[in-house]
Amino acid sequence: MEGQTEPRWLSPDERDAWLALSWLMIKLPGAFDAQLQRDSGISFFEYLVLGGLSMSPDRRMRMSDLAQFTNASLSRLSNVVKRLEERGWISREPSAENGRFVEATLTEAGWAVVVQAAPGHVEAVRRAVFDAIRPEQVAELRDIGRQIAEQVDPQRSWPPPVRETAQ
């Protein structure tokens, strides 16, 4: 803002778009959390951790990469992974490639949780997001999301590395 004396105020259209986006950032996670808690007994964040591992090669990921995938601090992720490990859904061990890194692996019991939770979660996402937009807007939504993510955090790769899962 050097050299500027006046803030770059939002236009009415920009303000309306920002308010809509803000509302979504606040409401969507809560709606998904409530659905997952009700239907599967897990939080939205726990589902992101389990889902991220389920889409990774060998259902395994470095904790640092998993923290990036879930947009969590290593401390927060470690606490959640510890709870999931106690349930038998995740195991942790030093990386075979580089023992300085710890990797989390989705267990068969954890995979079963993902398989059970995914249909209800996908239906909630479809109802909340994709049923509200036209098919041709899906690519626009993806591109806009990626552009904003790059602007907010250019150091991170987007999307995080994942693989397709079996349906």
PDB file of N, CA and C in Angstrom, residues 87-128:
ATOM      1  N   ARG A  87      -7.778 -45.640  18.443  1.00  0.00           N
ATOM      2  CA  ARG A  87      -8.950 -46.367  17.936  1.00  0.00           C
ATOM      3  C   ARG A  87      -8.560 -47.484  16.968  1.00  0.00           C
ATOM      4  N   GLY A  88      -7.280 -47.525  16.609  1.00  0.00           N
ATOM      5  CA  GLY A  88      -6.810 -48.556  15.685  1.00  0.00           C
ATOM      6  C   GLY A  88      -7.003 -48.204  14.225  1.00  0.00           C
ATOM      7  N   TRP A  89      -7.236 -46.939  13.915  1.00  0.00           N
ATOM      8  CA  TRP A  89      -7.521 -46.525  12.545  1.00  0.00           C
ATOM      9  C   TRP A  89      -6.291 -46.052  11.790  1.00  0.00           C
ATOM     10  N   ILE A  90      -5.262 -45.676  12.528  1.00  0.00           N
ATOM     11  CA  ILE A  90      -4.022 -45.169  11.932  1.00  0.00           C
ATOM     12  C   ILE A  90      -2.859 -45.763  12.717  1.00  0.00           C
ATOM     13  N   SER A  91      -1.751 -46.000  12.024  1.00  0.00           N
ATOM     14  CA  SER A  91      -0.506 -46.341  12.718  1.00  0.00           C
ATOM     15  C   SER A  91       0.544 -45.321  12.277  1.00  0.00           C
ATOM     16  N   ARG A  92       1.521 -45.108  13.152  1.00  0.00           N
ATOM     17  CA  ARG A  92       2.628 -44.190  12.836  1.00  0.00           C
ATOM     18  C   ARG A  92       3.942 -44.920  13.023  1.00  0.00           C
ATOM     19  N   GLU A  93       4.883 -44.621  12.137  1.00  0.00           N
ATOM     20  CA  GLU A  93       6.222 -45.187  12.261  1.00  0.00           C
ATOM     21  C   GLU A  93       7.188 -44.328  11.459  1.00  0.00           C
ATOM     22  N   PRO A  94       8.479 -44.429  11.778  1.00  0.00           N
ATOM     23  CA  PRO A  94       9.475 -43.679  11.007  1.00  0.00           C
ATOM     24  C   PRO A  94       9.445 -44.107   9.538  1.00  0.00           C
ATOM     25  N   SER A  95       9.706 -43.174   8.673  1.00  0.00           N
ATOM     26  CA  SER A  95       9.740 -43.447   7.238  1.00  0.00           C
ATOM     27  C   SER A  95      10.858 -44.423   6.913  1.00  0.00           C
ATOM     28  N   ALA A  96      10.565 -45.393   6.066  1.00  0.00           N
ATOM     29  CA  ALA A  96      11.586 -46.350   5.634  1.00  0.00           C
ATOM     30  C   ALA A  96      12.627 -45.654   4.761  1.00  0.00           C
ATOM     31  N   GLU A  97      12.224 -44.606   4.040  1.00  0.00           N
ATOM     32  CA  GLU A  97      13.132 -43.875   3.160  1.00  0.00           C
ATOM     33  C   GLU A  97      14.042 -42.925   3.935  1.00  0.00           C
ATOM     34  N   ASN A  98      13.483 -42.305   4.966  1.00  0.00           N
ATOM     35  CA  ASN A  98      14.235 -41.327   5.744  1.00  0.00           C
ATOM     36  C   ASN A  98      13.682 -41.331   7.163  1.00  0.00           C
ATOM     37  N   GLY A  99      14.381 -41.963   8.065  1.00  0.00           N
ATOM     38  CA  GLY A  99      13.919 -42.135   9.434  1.00  0.00           C
ATOM     39  C   GLY A  99      13.692 -40.858  10.209  1.00  0.00           C
ATOM     40  N   ARG A 100      14.098 -39.708   9.656  1.00  0.00           N
ATOM     41  CA  ARG A 100      13.833 -38.436  10.331  1.00  0.00           C
ATOM     42  C   ARG A 100      12.377 -38.039  10.210  1.00  0.00           C
ATOM     43  N   PHE A 101      11.660 -38.656   9.283  1.00  0.00           N
ATOM     44  CA  PHE A 101      10.251 -38.336   9.067  1.00  0.00           C
ATOM     45  C   PHE A 101       9.375 -39.435   9.644  1.00  0.00           C
ATOM     46  N   VAL A 102       8.218 -39.038  10.138  1.00  0.00           N
ATOM     47  CA  VAL A 102       7.230 -39.995  10.625  1.00  0.00           C
ATOM     48  C   VAL A 102       6.120 -40.072   9.588  1.00  0.00           C
ATOM     49  N   GLU A 103       5.701 -41.286   9.304  1.00  0.00           N
ATOM     50  CA  GLU A 103       4.608 -41.506   8.359  1.00  0.00           C
ATOM     51  C   GLU A 103       3.401 -42.065   9.092  1.00  0.00           C
ATOM     52  N   ALA A 104       2.233 -41.619   8.655  1.00  0.00           N
ATOM     53  CA  ALA A 104       0.973 -42.166   9.147  1.00  0.00           C
ATOM     54  C   ALA A 104       0.428 -43.104   8.083  1.00  0.00           C
ATOM     55  N   THR A 105      -0.108 -44.224   8.517  1.00  0.00           N
ATOM     56  CA  THR A 105      -0.684 -45.211   7.606  1.00  0.00           C
ATOM     57  C   THR A 105      -2.098 -45.521   8.046  1.00  0.00           C
ATOM     58  N   LEU A 106      -2.999 -45.557   7.096  1.00  0.00           N
ATOM     59  CA  LEU A 106      -4.384 -45.925   7.366  1.00  0.00           C
ATOM     60  C   LEU A 106      -4.456 -47.445   7.515  1.00  0.00           C
ATOM     61  N   THR A 107      -4.988 -47.910   8.620  1.00  0.00           N
ATOM     62  CA  THR A 107      -5.128 -49.351   8.842  1.00  0.00           C
ATOM     63  C   THR A 107      -6.376 -49.860   8.127  1.00  0.00           C
ATOM     64  N   GLU A 108      -6.542 -51.166   8.102  1.00  0.00           N
ATOM     65  CA  GLU A 108      -7.758 -51.739   7.521  1.00  0.00           C
ATOM     66  C   GLU A 108      -9.001 -51.264   8.278  1.00  0.00           C
ATOM     67  N   ALA A 109      -8.888 -51.161   9.602  1.00  0.00           N
ATOM     68  CA  ALA A 109     -10.019 -50.655  10.390  1.00  0.00           C
ATOM     69  C   ALA A 109     -10.316 -49.198  10.032  1.00  0.00           C
ATOM     70  N   GLY A 110      -9.274 -48.407   9.790  1.00  0.00           N
ATOM     71  CA  GLY A 110      -9.457 -47.022   9.370  1.00  0.00           C
ATOM     72  C   GLY A 110     -10.079 -46.926   7.993  1.00  0.00           C
ATOM     73  N   TRP A 111      -9.635 -47.817   7.096  1.00  0.00           N
ATOM     74  CA  TRP A 111     -10.213 -47.878   5.753  1.00  0.00           C
ATOM     75  C   TRP A 111     -11.711 -48.177   5.846  1.00  0.00           C
ATOM     76  N   ALA A 112     -12.078 -49.083   6.740  1.00  0.00           N
ATOM     77  CA  ALA A 112     -13.498 -49.419   6.914  1.00  0.00           C
ATOM     78  C   ALA A 112     -14.298 -48.199   7.373  1.00  0.00           C
ATOM     79  N   VAL A 113     -13.704 -47.362   8.215  1.00  0.00           N
ATOM     80  CA  VAL A 113     -14.377 -46.135   8.660  1.00  0.00           C
ATOM     81  C   VAL A 113     -14.604 -45.205   7.470  1.00  0.00           C
ATOM     82  N   VAL A 114     -13.593 -45.045   6.624  1.00  0.00           N
ATOM     83  CA  VAL A 114     -13.722 -44.194   5.436  1.00  0.00           C
ATOM     84  C   VAL A 114     -14.806 -44.739   4.514  1.00  0.00           C
ATOM     85  N   VAL A 115     -14.790 -46.039   4.270  1.00  0.00           N
ATOM     86  CA  VAL A 115     -15.782 -46.669   3.387  1.00  0.00           C
ATOM     87  C   VAL A 115     -17.194 -46.463   3.933  1.00  0.00           C
ATOM     88  N   GLN A 116     -17.352 -46.550   5.255  1.00  0.00           N
ATOM     89  CA  GLN A 116     -18.668 -46.348   5.870  1.00  0.00           C
ATOM     90  C   GLN A 116     -19.093 -44.886   5.811  1.00  0.00           C
ATOM     91  N   ALA A 117     -18.156 -43.952   6.053  1.00  0.00           N
ATOM     92  CA  ALA A 117     -18.497 -42.529   6.162  1.00  0.00           C
ATOM     93  C   ALA A 117     -18.619 -41.835   4.804  1.00  0.00           C
ATOM     94  N   ALA A 118     -17.887 -42.285   3.814  1.00  0.00           N
ATOM     95  CA  ALA A 118     -17.801 -41.574   2.532  1.00  0.00           C
ATOM     96  C   ALA A 118     -19.149 -41.366   1.833  1.00  0.00           C
ATOM     97  N   PRO A 119     -20.016 -42.373   1.717  1.00  0.00           N
ATOM     98  CA  PRO A 119     -21.263 -42.136   0.986  1.00  0.00           C
ATOM     99  C   PRO A 119     -22.111 -41.001   1.571  1.00  0.00           C
ATOM    100  N   GLY A 120     -22.254 -40.953   2.882  1.00  0.00           N
ATOM    101  CA  GLY A 120     -23.037 -39.889   3.498  1.00  0.00           C
ATOM    102  C   GLY A 120     -22.374 -38.537   3.346  1.00  0.00           C
ATOM    103  N   HIS A 121     -21.056 -38.507   3.480  1.00  0.00           N
ATOM    104  CA  HIS A 121     -20.337 -37.241   3.333  1.00  0.00           C
ATOM    105  C   HIS A 121     -20.426 -36.730   1.901  1.00  0.00           C
ATOM    106  N   VAL A 122     -20.231 -37.627   0.935  1.00  0.00           N
ATOM    107  CA  VAL A 122     -20.317 -37.224  -0.472  1.00  0.00           C
ATOM    108  C   VAL A 122     -21.721 -36.707  -0.789  1.00  0.00           C
ATOM    109  N   GLU A 123     -22.739 -37.346  -0.244  1.00  0.00           N
ATOM    110  CA  GLU A 123     -24.106 -36.865  -0.463  1.00  0.00           C
ATOM    111  C   GLU A 123     -24.305 -35.482   0.142  1.00  0.00           C
ATOM    112  N   ALA A 124     -23.740 -35.234   1.320  1.00  0.00           N
ATOM    113  CA  ALA A 124     -23.842 -33.906   1.950  1.00  0.00           C
ATOM    114  C   ALA A 124     -23.122 -32.859   1.107  1.00  0.00           C
ATOM    115  N   VAL A 125     -21.956 -33.206   0.591  1.00  0.00           N
ATOM    116  CA  VAL A 125     -21.211 -32.285  -0.278  1.00  0.00           C
ATOM    117  C   VAL A 125     -22.009 -32.022  -1.554  1.00  0.00           C
ATOM    118  N   ARG A 126     -22.554 -33.072  -2.137  1.00  0.00           N
ATOM    119  CA  ARG A 126     -23.341 -32.907  -3.360  1.00  0.00           C
ATOM    120  C   ARG A 126     -24.528 -31.981  -3.117  1.00  0.00           C
ATOM    121  N   ARG A 127     -25.266 -32.233  -2.031  1.00  0.00           N
ATOM    122  CA  ARG A 127     -26.437 -31.385  -1.725  1.00  0.00           C
ATOM    123  C   ARG A 127     -26.036 -29.934  -1.481  1.00  0.00           C
ATOM    124  N   ALA A 128     -24.988 -29.722  -0.690  1.00  0.00           N
ATOM    125  CA  ALA A 128     -24.615 -28.362  -0.295  1.00  0.00           C
ATOM    126  C   ALA A 128     -23.914 -27.589  -1.415  1.00  0.00           C
TER     127      ALA A 128
END
